[in-house]
Structure formats: structure tokens, C-alpha cells
XYZ file of C-alpha atoms in Angstrom:
656
model
C -10.567 -29.406 -0.996
C -13.288 -31.655 0.509
C -10.701 -34.430 1.009
C -8.481 -32.047 2.959
C -11.480 -30.983 5.032
C -12.378 -34.620 5.756
C -8.793 -35.341 6.833
C -8.854 -32.381 9.204
C -12.175 -33.580 10.675
C -10.798 -37.120 11.131
C -7.657 -35.774 12.811
C -9.709 -33.648 15.163
C -11.923 -36.673 15.977
C -8.935 -38.940 16.769
C -7.157 -36.456 19.007
C -9.341 -37.042 22.132
C -8.935 -40.826 21.826
C -5.163 -40.527 21.353
C -4.957 -38.280 24.397
C -7.011 -40.781 26.450
C -4.773 -43.669 25.321
C -1.654 -41.799 26.459
C -3.229 -41.113 29.854
C -4.207 -44.796 30.271
C -0.724 -45.915 29.244
C 0.805 -43.556 31.790
C -1.547 -44.822 34.493
C -0.717 -48.449 33.628
C 3.027 -47.931 33.848
C 2.608 -45.795 36.940
C 0.649 -48.516 38.674
C 3.289 -51.101 37.742
C 6.060 -48.892 39.024
C 4.293 -48.186 42.292
C 3.389 -51.871 42.770
C 7.016 -53.012 42.431
C 9.080 -53.329 45.617
C 12.858 -53.877 45.524
C 14.715 -54.984 48.675
C 18.466 -54.293 48.909
C 20.366 -57.132 50.552
C 23.915 -57.061 51.851
C 26.451 -59.747 50.952
C 26.020 -61.527 54.315
C 22.211 -61.361 54.100
C 22.318 -62.878 50.598
C 24.621 -65.737 51.728
C 22.306 -66.413 54.687
C 19.241 -66.544 52.401
C 20.876 -68.873 49.895
C 22.169 -71.178 52.636
C 18.717 -71.373 54.173
C 17.147 -72.323 50.816
C 14.830 -69.359 50.552
C 15.887 -68.308 47.021
C 13.319 -69.157 44.331
C 14.790 -67.247 41.369
C 18.190 -65.678 40.753
C 19.595 -63.557 37.938
C 23.350 -63.051 37.788
C 24.936 -60.173 35.864
C 28.710 -59.671 35.577
C 29.574 -55.994 35.512
C 32.102 -54.649 33.018
C 34.532 -53.741 35.767
C 35.104 -57.454 36.331
C 35.277 -57.139 40.145
C 31.626 -57.505 41.193
C 28.451 -59.347 40.273
C 24.987 -57.872 40.449
C 22.338 -60.381 41.452
C 18.577 -60.005 41.614
C 15.741 -62.396 42.211
C 12.894 -63.457 44.462
C 12.660 -65.187 47.833
C 10.072 -67.425 49.358
C 7.288 -65.411 50.945
C 7.655 -62.458 48.495
C 4.507 -60.901 47.084
C 3.881 -60.294 43.373
C 6.217 -57.646 42.077
C 8.577 -57.872 45.097
C 12.275 -58.605 44.353
C 15.699 -58.220 45.895
C 19.072 -56.921 44.673
C 22.576 -57.492 45.958
C 26.179 -56.820 44.962
C 28.627 -59.771 45.245
C 32.418 -59.749 44.920
C 34.020 -61.663 42.057
C 35.118 -64.879 43.803
C 35.234 -68.563 42.841
C 33.929 -69.580 46.241
C 30.869 -67.373 45.849
C 30.151 -68.638 42.346
C 30.633 -72.235 43.497
C 28.207 -71.702 46.373
C 25.569 -70.270 44.031
C 25.917 -73.101 41.490
C 25.747 -75.811 44.170
C 22.733 -74.179 45.792
C 21.006 -74.061 42.390
C 21.609 -77.784 41.904
C 20.510 -78.727 45.425
C 17.569 -76.359 45.864
C 16.499 -76.474 42.207
C 15.774 -72.702 41.848
C 15.960 -70.931 38.508
C 19.400 -69.466 37.762
C 19.934 -67.024 34.855
C 23.226 -65.507 33.789
C 23.005 -62.269 31.699
C 25.797 -60.369 29.975
C 26.695 -56.870 31.106
C 24.441 -54.438 29.149
C 27.147 -51.791 29.318
C 29.523 -54.088 27.405
C 27.251 -53.917 24.279
C 28.857 -51.918 21.445
C 25.451 -50.645 20.325
C 24.635 -49.417 23.795
C 28.069 -47.855 24.011
C 27.380 -45.910 20.824
C 23.919 -44.891 21.969
C 25.129 -43.711 25.341
C 28.412 -42.052 24.388
C 28.192 -41.066 20.706
C 24.513 -40.322 20.104
C 24.287 -37.303 22.464
C 27.237 -35.692 20.713
C 25.687 -36.326 17.285
C 22.366 -34.893 18.428
C 24.101 -31.836 19.889
C 25.974 -31.192 16.639
C 22.803 -31.700 14.580
C 20.808 -29.265 16.729
C 23.602 -26.679 16.538
C 23.810 -27.091 12.737
C 20.022 -26.769 12.354
C 19.937 -23.653 14.540
C 22.800 -22.092 12.580
C 21.095 -22.777 9.239
C 17.839 -21.314 10.513
C 19.572 -18.164 11.676
C 21.417 -17.925 8.377
C 18.202 -18.324 6.377
C 16.390 -15.778 8.548
C 19.177 -13.234 8.242
C 20.252 -13.982 4.715
C 20.187 -10.295 3.915
C 22.934 -9.753 6.485
C 25.270 -11.953 4.445
C 24.682 -10.273 1.071
C 24.665 -6.556 1.814
C 26.478 -5.809 -1.405
C 24.142 -7.778 -3.671
C 21.749 -5.925 -5.932
C 18.093 -5.682 -4.916
C 16.990 -5.391 -8.543
C 14.301 -7.954 -9.407
C 13.715 -9.526 -12.778
C 10.206 -9.060 -14.114
C 8.450 -12.330 -14.954
C 6.701 -13.020 -18.252
C 3.457 -13.605 -16.350
C 3.100 -9.852 -15.818
C 3.998 -8.826 -19.351
C 2.772 -5.335 -20.236
C 2.622 -3.921 -23.774
C 1.703 -0.584 -25.302
C -1.902 -1.803 -25.617
C -2.139 -1.565 -21.838
C -0.875 2.036 -21.829
C -3.528 4.589 -22.801
C -3.443 8.359 -23.001
C 0.334 8.637 -23.572
C 0.581 8.784 -27.352
C 3.503 11.223 -27.599
C 5.348 9.596 -24.704
C 5.091 6.178 -26.370
C 6.528 7.622 -29.575
C 9.517 8.917 -27.611
C 10.444 5.491 -26.300
C 9.622 3.423 -29.395
C 13.122 3.759 -30.804
C 14.462 2.244 -27.590
C 12.507 -0.883 -28.471
C 13.951 -0.894 -31.995
C 17.452 -0.649 -30.550
C 16.886 -3.475 -28.075
C 15.472 -5.681 -30.850
C 18.042 -4.842 -33.517
C 21.059 -2.928 -32.140
C 23.183 -3.597 -35.261
C 20.930 -1.342 -37.348
C 21.931 1.617 -35.180
C 25.589 0.619 -34.907
C 25.865 0.423 -38.677
C 25.158 4.134 -39.061
C 27.139 5.111 -35.984
C 24.057 6.162 -34.054
C 24.235 6.174 -30.273
C 21.030 5.281 -28.541
C 20.281 7.211 -25.328
C 21.843 5.448 -22.355
C 19.210 6.741 -19.996
C 15.654 8.048 -20.216
C 14.178 10.067 -17.354
C 10.399 10.027 -16.961
C 9.034 12.763 -14.746
C 5.575 14.065 -14.032
C 2.813 14.071 -11.417
C 2.100 10.869 -9.437
C -0.207 8.326 -11.040
C 0.374 9.389 -14.654
C 1.790 6.020 -15.758
C 5.584 6.378 -15.620
C 6.189 2.892 -14.222
C 3.605 1.384 -16.566
C 5.318 2.983 -19.570
C 8.701 1.534 -18.550
C 7.158 -1.945 -18.191
C 5.565 -1.601 -21.628
C 8.962 -0.814 -23.185
C 10.400 -4.037 -21.747
C 7.291 -5.994 -22.743
C 7.380 -4.753 -26.347
C 11.117 -5.387 -26.698
C 10.822 -8.831 -25.068
C 14.055 -8.375 -23.113
C 14.927 -8.859 -19.427
C 13.499 -6.071 -17.305
C 15.162 -5.282 -13.975
C 13.256 -2.981 -11.655
C 14.390 -1.442 -8.389
C 13.483 1.474 -6.162
C 15.950 4.249 -5.443
C 15.589 3.653 -1.718
C 16.848 0.046 -2.123
C 20.357 1.386 -2.691
C 20.566 3.368 0.542
C 21.554 1.416 3.657
C 22.830 2.163 7.141
C 26.384 1.107 6.311
C 28.499 3.308 4.078
C 29.525 1.658 0.824
C 26.683 -0.868 0.618
C 24.701 1.196 -1.908
C 27.712 1.600 -4.190
C 28.333 -2.152 -4.036
C 24.717 -2.833 -5.011
C 25.009 -0.489 -7.982
C 28.098 -2.360 -9.212
C 26.398 -5.724 -8.778
C 23.269 -4.509 -10.604
C 25.247 -3.451 -13.646
C 27.222 -6.697 -13.631
C 23.973 -8.671 -13.754
C 22.659 -6.421 -16.520
C 25.790 -6.909 -18.625
C 25.452 -10.695 -18.357
C 21.847 -10.460 -19.625
C 22.295 -7.720 -22.241
C 20.388 -6.470 -24.112
C 18.197 -5.555 -21.156
C 16.440 -2.682 -19.458
C 16.904 -1.332 -15.925
C 14.107 0.667 -14.348
C 14.869 2.758 -11.245
C 11.695 4.053 -9.611
C 11.801 7.204 -7.447
C 15.409 7.921 -8.409
C 15.343 11.140 -6.390
C 15.835 8.975 -3.267
C 19.433 8.349 -4.354
C 19.992 10.990 -7.046
C 19.543 14.205 -5.057
C 22.058 16.989 -5.432
C 25.324 16.373 -3.624
C 26.578 18.734 -0.953
C 23.127 20.042 -0.034
C 20.939 19.574 2.969
C 20.912 21.079 6.419
C 23.950 19.950 8.400
C 25.960 18.794 5.393
C 25.703 15.930 2.930
C 24.782 12.266 3.207
C 27.879 10.105 2.743
C 26.120 6.843 1.921
C 23.683 8.384 -0.570
C 26.361 10.488 -2.238
C 28.733 7.525 -2.613
C 25.900 5.533 -4.170
C 25.165 8.391 -6.572
C 28.858 8.656 -7.492
C 28.955 4.951 -8.307
C 25.781 5.251 -10.392
C 27.259 8.157 -12.345
C 30.458 6.178 -12.948
C 28.612 3.070 -14.127
C 26.340 5.006 -16.485
C 29.250 6.803 -18.082
C 31.603 3.840 -17.792
C 30.080 0.954 -19.713
C 30.805 1.005 -23.383
C 28.457 2.390 -25.971
C 25.883 0.079 -27.567
C 26.258 -2.637 -24.933
C 22.498 -3.015 -24.975
C 21.793 -1.670 -21.494
C 19.226 1.116 -21.217
C 18.241 2.753 -17.955
C 14.780 4.235 -17.434
C 14.195 6.228 -14.269
C 11.077 7.875 -12.882
C 10.623 10.713 -10.414
C 8.121 13.345 -9.319
C 10.856 15.819 -8.374
C 13.267 16.441 -11.281
C 14.227 19.792 -9.729
C 16.142 18.126 -6.864
C 18.221 15.763 -9.033
C 21.973 16.232 -9.323
C 22.922 18.051 -12.558
C 25.501 15.356 -13.341
C 22.683 12.828 -13.747
C 20.963 14.900 -16.420
C 23.955 15.642 -18.640
C 24.379 13.958 -22.079
C 25.900 10.511 -21.761
C 23.797 9.617 -18.760
C 20.125 10.538 -18.877
C 20.249 11.807 -22.439
C 16.502 12.030 -22.901
C 13.899 13.466 -20.569
C 10.236 12.679 -21.165
C 7.531 14.625 -19.370
C 4.529 12.439 -18.523
C 1.741 14.957 -17.976
C -1.816 14.552 -16.786
C -4.004 13.251 -19.625
C -6.269 15.506 -21.656
C -9.913 14.715 -22.337
C -9.064 12.299 -25.170
C -6.415 10.583 -23.088
C -8.803 10.246 -20.165
C -11.371 8.608 -22.412
C -8.775 6.070 -23.585
C -7.654 5.363 -20.015
C -11.259 4.869 -18.897
C -11.730 2.460 -21.791
C -8.806 0.328 -20.571
C -10.061 0.190 -16.982
C -13.718 -0.325 -17.988
C -13.065 -3.574 -19.874
C -14.108 -5.740 -16.925
C -16.852 -3.374 -15.691
C -20.566 -3.609 -16.532
C -21.719 -0.062 -17.293
C -25.331 1.008 -17.690
C -26.542 2.541 -20.945
C -26.578 6.031 -19.443
C -22.864 5.949 -18.603
C -20.658 7.063 -21.490
C -16.888 7.251 -21.162
C -16.756 10.402 -23.294
C -18.972 12.374 -20.918
C -17.153 10.950 -17.917
C -13.824 12.060 -19.390
C -15.160 15.597 -19.782
C -16.227 15.682 -16.148
C -12.828 14.636 -14.755
C -10.248 17.295 -15.708
C -7.052 17.060 -13.710
C -7.502 13.335 -12.995
C -4.471 11.107 -13.452
C -4.636 7.554 -14.787
C -4.522 6.204 -11.229
C -7.377 8.524 -10.215
C -9.528 7.319 -13.109
C -8.895 3.671 -12.257
C -9.791 4.402 -8.642
C -12.962 6.220 -9.729
C -14.271 3.239 -11.712
C -13.315 0.855 -8.920
C -15.168 2.959 -6.337
C -18.199 3.071 -8.638
C -18.130 -0.726 -8.969
C -17.890 -1.131 -5.180
C -20.875 1.178 -4.697
C -22.907 -0.772 -7.244
C -22.180 -4.015 -5.396
C -23.043 -2.375 -2.074
C -26.384 -1.263 -3.515
C -27.096 -4.745 -4.951
C -27.133 -3.544 -8.560
C -26.262 -5.593 -11.619
C -24.576 -2.696 -13.437
C -22.832 0.602 -12.729
C -25.168 3.541 -13.227
C -24.488 7.276 -13.371
C -25.513 7.566 -9.739
C -22.562 5.400 -8.657
C -20.207 7.287 -10.977
C -21.281 10.644 -9.475
C -20.845 9.360 -5.945
C -17.461 7.817 -6.805
C -16.294 11.126 -8.318
C -17.248 12.933 -5.129
C -15.478 10.305 -3.043
C -12.240 10.631 -5.011
C -12.313 14.440 -4.870
C -13.676 15.144 -1.395
C -14.017 11.852 0.495
C -17.139 9.957 1.586
C -20.304 11.839 2.469
C -20.856 12.486 6.159
C -24.351 11.063 6.297
C -24.520 11.038 10.095
C -23.294 14.640 10.369
C -26.053 16.762 11.866
C -26.212 20.534 11.640
C -28.921 23.084 12.275
C -31.313 24.547 9.734
C -29.512 27.877 10.039
C -26.217 26.215 9.082
C -27.890 24.435 6.161
C -29.244 27.764 4.945
C -25.811 29.411 5.218
C -24.164 26.580 3.257
C -26.938 26.610 0.644
C -26.581 30.340 -0.071
C -22.788 30.065 -0.010
C -22.780 27.331 -2.663
C -25.528 29.102 -4.612
C -23.282 32.193 -4.724
C -20.535 30.161 -6.416
C -23.073 28.729 -8.859
C -24.506 32.143 -9.827
C -21.029 33.545 -10.581
C -20.231 30.436 -12.634
C -23.460 30.759 -14.606
C -23.174 34.471 -15.362
C -19.487 35.005 -16.169
C -18.665 34.675 -19.843
C -15.414 32.718 -19.488
C -16.396 30.839 -16.351
C -16.397 27.067 -16.029
C -19.576 25.034 -16.448
C -21.375 24.229 -13.212
C -21.658 20.434 -13.133
C -22.921 19.841 -9.632
C -23.827 21.741 -6.465
C -24.409 20.044 -3.123
C -24.746 20.935 0.539
C -23.954 17.408 1.734
C -20.780 17.699 3.830
C -17.705 15.829 2.623
C -14.264 15.923 4.174
C -13.710 19.323 5.791
C -16.232 21.068 3.504
C -19.872 21.695 4.405
C -20.719 21.528 0.692
C -19.034 22.111 -2.626
C -19.533 23.287 -6.164
C -18.111 21.170 -8.999
C -17.153 23.399 -11.927
C -15.508 22.049 -15.070
C -13.894 24.199 -17.807
C -15.998 24.367 -20.954
C -12.865 23.520 -22.900
C -9.380 22.578 -21.788
C -6.788 25.252 -22.469
C -3.032 25.116 -22.662
C -2.647 28.619 -21.219
C -4.907 30.781 -19.066
C -5.538 34.421 -19.910
C -5.688 37.260 -17.404
C -9.468 37.363 -17.826
C -9.685 33.628 -17.052
C -7.723 34.058 -13.834
C -9.706 37.111 -12.723
C -13.011 35.320 -13.326
C -11.713 32.283 -11.427
C -10.927 34.532 -8.455
C -14.368 36.140 -8.782
C -16.009 32.717 -8.707
C -14.036 31.756 -5.591
C -15.281 34.902 -3.836
C -18.922 34.238 -4.781
C -19.683 32.238 -1.627
C -18.472 34.915 0.811
C -20.198 37.642 -1.216
C -23.545 35.791 -1.032
C -23.197 35.518 2.753
C -22.572 39.272 3.041
C -25.557 40.218 0.857
C -28.141 37.783 2.236
C -27.228 37.540 5.919
C -25.195 40.710 6.396
C -22.758 38.379 8.155
C -19.634 36.387 7.259
C -18.566 32.871 8.286
C -15.409 30.752 8.268
C -16.697 28.635 5.377
C -14.736 30.557 2.739
C -11.232 29.985 4.136
C -10.307 27.472 1.413
C -11.708 29.833 -1.273
C -9.486 32.627 0.045
C -6.463 30.365 0.048
C -6.923 29.544 -3.643
C -7.778 33.118 -4.619
C -4.734 34.541 -2.823
C -2.449 31.994 -4.455
C -3.738 32.890 -7.940
C -3.472 36.649 -7.266
C 0.121 36.350 -6.007
C 1.114 34.252 -9.007
C -0.396 36.871 -11.344
C 1.748 39.572 -9.745
C 5.031 37.762 -9.006
C 5.208 35.102 -11.734
C 2.979 35.932 -14.706
C 3.557 39.713 -14.926
C -0.204 40.420 -14.964
C -0.180 43.603 -12.871
C 0.872 47.271 -12.972
C 4.370 46.212 -11.853
C 5.028 45.085 -15.410
C 6.296 41.887 -17.023
C 8.689 40.957 -14.210
C 9.097 37.678 -12.367
C 9.818 38.232 -8.703
C 9.329 34.654 -7.555
C 9.630 31.202 -9.066
C 6.752 28.768 -9.156
C 6.216 27.473 -5.656
C 6.989 23.846 -4.920
C 8.265 21.659 -2.124
C 11.201 23.281 -0.347
C 14.529 21.515 -0.840
C 16.166 21.901 2.567
C 19.615 23.427 2.456
C 19.166 24.796 -1.057
C 15.938 26.793 -1.252
C 16.363 28.309 2.213
C 19.686 29.817 1.178
C 18.240 31.751 -1.762
C 18.372 35.497 -1.480
C 15.389 37.755 -2.110
C 15.618 39.428 -5.523
C 13.460 42.440 -4.711
C 13.503 45.199 -2.158
C 11.118 45.809 0.714
C 9.478 48.607 -1.282
C 8.744 46.174 -4.126
C 7.411 43.655 -1.608
C 4.965 46.303 -0.387
C 3.910 47.035 -3.983
C 3.333 43.312 -4.549
C 1.013 43.230 -1.535
C -0.832 46.309 -2.816
C -1.309 44.766 -6.272
C -2.617 41.532 -4.783
C -5.084 43.463 -2.636
C -6.153 45.470 -5.684
C -6.895 42.306 -7.704
C -8.864 40.697 -4.864
C -10.889 43.882 -4.179
C -11.813 44.346 -7.856
C -12.933 40.721 -8.144
C -14.966 41.097 -4.936
C -16.734 44.145 -6.386
C -17.539 42.209 -9.580
C -18.917 39.296 -7.554
C -21.063 41.679 -5.485
C -22.539 43.336 -8.612
C -23.325 39.974 -10.250
C -25.062 38.518 -7.193
C -27.073 41.698 -6.517
C -28.314 41.698 -10.128
C -29.259 38.011 -9.886
C -30.672 37.922 -6.372
C -33.749 35.991 -7.516
C -31.607 33.301 -9.178
C -29.496 33.077 -6.011
C -32.610 32.521 -3.905
C -34.018 29.969 -6.372
C -30.843 27.861 -6.383
C -30.426 28.112 -2.599
C -34.021 27.055 -1.872
C -33.698 24.182 -4.350
C -30.527 23.073 -2.566
C -32.318 23.129 0.771
C -35.058 20.970 -0.750
C -32.991 18.554 -2.861
C -29.512 18.911 -1.226
C -27.828 18.101 -4.552
C -28.381 19.646 -7.989
C -26.926 18.243 -11.199
C -26.035 20.213 -14.331
C -29.276 19.207 -16.066
C -31.362 20.317 -13.081
C -29.496 23.641 -12.817
C -29.955 24.369 -16.525
C -33.683 23.578 -16.264
C -33.929 25.710 -13.142
C -32.314 28.737 -14.849
C -34.477 28.375 -17.967
C -37.857 27.622 -16.365
C -37.557 29.092 -12.880
C -38.527 25.803 -11.244
C -37.251 22.264 -10.833
C -38.234 19.590 -13.385
C -41.060 17.259 -12.470
C -39.990 14.458 -10.194
C -39.565 10.986 -11.612
C -41.721 8.666 -9.536
C -39.404 5.751 -10.333
C -36.178 7.571 -9.471
C -36.072 8.269 -5.740
C -32.655 9.921 -5.961
C -34.081 12.813 -8.007
C -36.895 13.489 -5.535
C -36.978 16.251 -2.958
C -36.574 15.645 0.760
C -40.265 16.473 1.326
C -41.392 13.781 -1.128
C -38.933 11.222 0.256
C -40.146 11.859 3.803
C -43.727 11.265 2.691
C -42.745 7.936 1.093
C -40.749 6.966 4.193
C -43.712 7.717 6.484
C -45.990 5.596 4.264
C -43.545 2.695 4.678
C -43.526 3.131 8.453
C -39.964 4.405 8.832
C -39.586 6.159 12.183
C -38.007 9.624 12.595
C -38.202 10.217 8.828
C -38.862 13.924 9.414
C -35.443 14.283 11.088
C -33.435 12.473 8.413
C -31.486 14.103 5.612
C -31.715 12.929 2.008
C -28.787 10.505 2.183
C -30.244 8.823 5.278
C -33.684 8.574 3.676
C -32.287 6.955 0.543
C -30.365 4.487 2.729
C -33.511 3.561 4.664
C -35.377 3.127 1.382
C -32.603 0.779 0.138
C -31.457 3.067 -2.646
């Protein structure tokens, strides 16, 4: 690298001298050109000069035409650089006169051949320009062809072959134990297909992986190819769809031809819903190019012979929009749901991503897994990465629980708005609002554990309350849902009781509570309307299909649904009001602690409930100190405007 740097320095140092040399060369030739003077003489003038003996030097050139001579030379009295030129007719008398004058006057006579008669010059002048023109045209054409190579191979497959450098095995896939068991027999078939053929077994031609984003569908498909040690072609569903009709179908045919030449192999189609959506749907009709591509894919999957060693794995987040013909036996025979990981799966995933991280002794993956319900594998990887970035930013040698907490908040709510200023009245409103949620969570029997309460604004929220279920459940009971709604209404209820006023801070709580109440009535049958399902689980609307669905209940039933929802919300609001009124002292204690510390952890909340006061401050841990104590330390260190800073700003100024 140093050698390359030295060469660059040398080149830069020589450039000024090279530029100066070119300028001097141009000046030299320019001076010579300007100093030269050429006089044109007529035939009679030349004869007069040669008869009078004034010629001192003469150069004779016979032109290729054969009819004239071109002469040049110098005369007596000429200055340096001054010459003459003349054109003479081809005549024996003229040549005789010149030769005799040369003998008598003894001037220098030179005879030169015609430069145009040279074969090399003829080639250079007449052939070389044509060759250069052809070469430039050929180079330009090749450049255009290389730049627009895709325009010449529209019908070629965009599937790429995975290299061995990025080999993934089941060791790299954590938290998907059952899903790995489902695809293990695919590996056995790819390794030893004759074992299955012997007993007449037909391996699934296609496996569809579906589930929420970030759960590891693509990683699982790569692990299958890595374990089987076979060629692995991967392509996105959108790579089939082009502007021109028929291109996608041609790419599908070419992809399967390549796969057959390299069988046994595996084809992975990511986001297959881009090409596999239901045919004949959509506002304004279908999509000819996409539907032709889907038809070709269906034909190829059902067309190649059994046990050819080609297995297709596809992944999607929207299995509900796929064409039914894709999901029938003979095509995607097996469907594997890749769900969000449970607490054990999250611990395994964290273990995979924590291999290259330096964690402090206080950070345990088991506790971190318990605090992250609902996180996908991608979320967990992002959490640890954010924690590592924070540790580097704070000049730490290891990742502590402080960075993990901050990273969790960042993933869930976004970065803290440290510079966001709001009045003391607003801080008090937010503190009592969040304290209301915390009190409900602490007092309800089936409520989630309160892990963290903060009034530091993040995203669109002025503060938030992190509550984690005490244990993960497969199904939620009616009591669980009612207590969840009650907890969501705790913030608004605290505002009503303490301030006798309501704010806009509970709009997101109402959105969640209303959604749960409507699902209880219309989907789960948890109301006086009985065990009836009036609506299906809400999802993204599939244009042209979901809009055409008719309503399966009357207007009277719709009114009853609204009444039942209102009844559920009102009952939960009454419960929240009773709980907060009975625990008004606890509400005030938590709110005042939030105003002082801005953030309370689970350990601090538990100590606060048990002892009625905050635990003693750790003099070595500034993050656990109150704002009052931090402001005192900041003033001692001479930090200006410390009394106007919030806790996050104080910690930043104190290099924490």
C-alpha cells in the first residue's frame, strides 16, 4: 500500500514539470514557425534568379502527376529561416538550365522523390483513417452492448447460484427447531434420492415458508442447501416481472432448464407473492405479464418428472393472496409456518448473534430473551448491534445492561428526543399518565409485569410503559383481554382523577383498546351476542377481492356490535377508575419518582412498592441517580445551565 502511495506522490510531483516541458516545446516550435519566411516565386522570377546567379541552394521534387516540379531553396541576401518556393513545368530545357547553372555557379542541388509516391505514406493517408473509423465504431458498439447486456437477454433467468463462500448450515439457524425438522427430509432426498425412489415415495416438489418478516425464512432455505451440499439458486419473485409480456415466462423456462442441468439442486424464490398472486383479481382487471409468468411457473412445477432432484422453496409474508393453484398437491405440497420465536428460541438466537460481542457480567441472554417478547430474529440481531454501537459511542470496552436497555427502547420506539423541551406541567401530565398504566399493571392479577416506565419522549410518544407477560401463552382468555384493555385505559383514567382534565396523549391506547374490544365481539365470540364470527381477522386489503366481499350481518347486528364494544370499554374504564382511586398514594409515589428520575426500572419499581421510597443512590452509577443529584454534580464540575437540562442531557455532559 505504501508503494502505491509513493507512486501516486511521484506522479503528482512529475505532473507540473511535464506540463512545463510541453509548454516550452510548444513555444520552441511556435517561435520556429513564426521565424520562418517562405517567398513564392513565379516561373519567370525563378528563371531570372537562376540566370543572375543568386541561387545558393536548391531542392528539386518531382510530383507524382509527372507534369510539374516543385523547387525550394535559398537566394543570396536571404536571412536565416527565409526560403523560396516555385512550381516548374516538366521540361528538358528547364532541367538542363538548372543542371548547367549548378555546375557553373556551384550551388547545392538536391533531388528528392515525391513523398506522395511512398507506399507507406499512401497506406497512412488513405487506409489508416478508414481502419481507425472502423475500430472506433467497433469499440463504441461493444461498449453499448456491454452496458445494455440485459437488453439482449430478456428471456434469460435472473436466478443466481449461491457460492460456497457463504455456506449456511443448521448451526447458523436458531430458534426454529420444528421448522428444521420439517425440511430435514428434503436434505436426505437431495443426498440420497434412490432411497426414496426404492420405496416409491414422492418427495414434496415445493415447500412454502410463510410467516412474519425477519423470522428466518430465507436463512432456513440457505441452510437446507448448505446441509445438502447441492447447487442453490435464489431469485426474487419480482425478477420475473418485466415491462414486456412474455419475458417472465421465458425466464421461468430458462431457470428450470438450468436447474435440470445441475440436478439435484434447490431453487429458492423469495417474496413469491410478487408473481404468485391470484389470477383475475385486482381493480381494473388482471395483469397479463404477471399472470402469464404464474401460468408458466405452474406448468413447470407440475411438468417436470417426479424425483428429478429439483426442489423449490418459496417464502412469503402474505400466503392469503397466493393463487390456489400454487398451493395444491403436486406443486407446493408442504407449507411450513415460521412463527416468531418463543422465549427459548429467542435465547438461542441471541446466543448466535452474541458470539462476536463482548457482554458484561450483568447481561444474561436468558433475562434478555424474557424481556423481548414479540421480537423476530432480525429484531434481536438489530438489538445487539445497536447495543454494541452505543457501547462504542460511550467509549466502553464491553456491552452493559445500560446499552441493552437503550437499544431495546430504540428498536421499539426510536431514539430518545434529548433536545425535546416541554414544560413542567406537560412533564407532570406525562408522569401521572404513565404512572396510571404502571399502577393498573401492578394491581391486576393477570396483568403483565411492569419492566420499565419512562417519561423521556421517543418517537411520537411523550413516554411509555414497557410491560412484559409473566409467562407466554398460546391463547388469551377473556379475563386476559379485559385486563389488557383496563391497563390501556389506566393513563387516561389517571389524568381524569388527578387533573380533572383529559389530554390527547391516550389516542394510541384507545386505538389498541378498541381493536381488542372489536375482535372480542366480532371474531372471538366473547360477548352477549354469542359464539358467532361476524368478521375475519383484519389484514392488508387485497384490492379487487376484499372490497367485493358482502357484509354477513344486518344493520341491527352492526348496532349491537357497537353497543357491545362500548359496554366492554365502559366496564374496563370503571375497573381502572376503582383501582387508581384505591391506590392514589402509589400513583403519586410513582409519578413523583418519574419526575425525579425520569426512568424507573423493574427493580426500582418493586423496591418503591415494597418500601415506599426509592433505593439509595449508587455514588458510582450516575445513571441511577436523580436529576437533583446529577445537577449538583454538574454544577460542581462547572457545567453551565445544568439546572435547565434533563437527565439525558446531564448524563451526556458528564460523559456517561
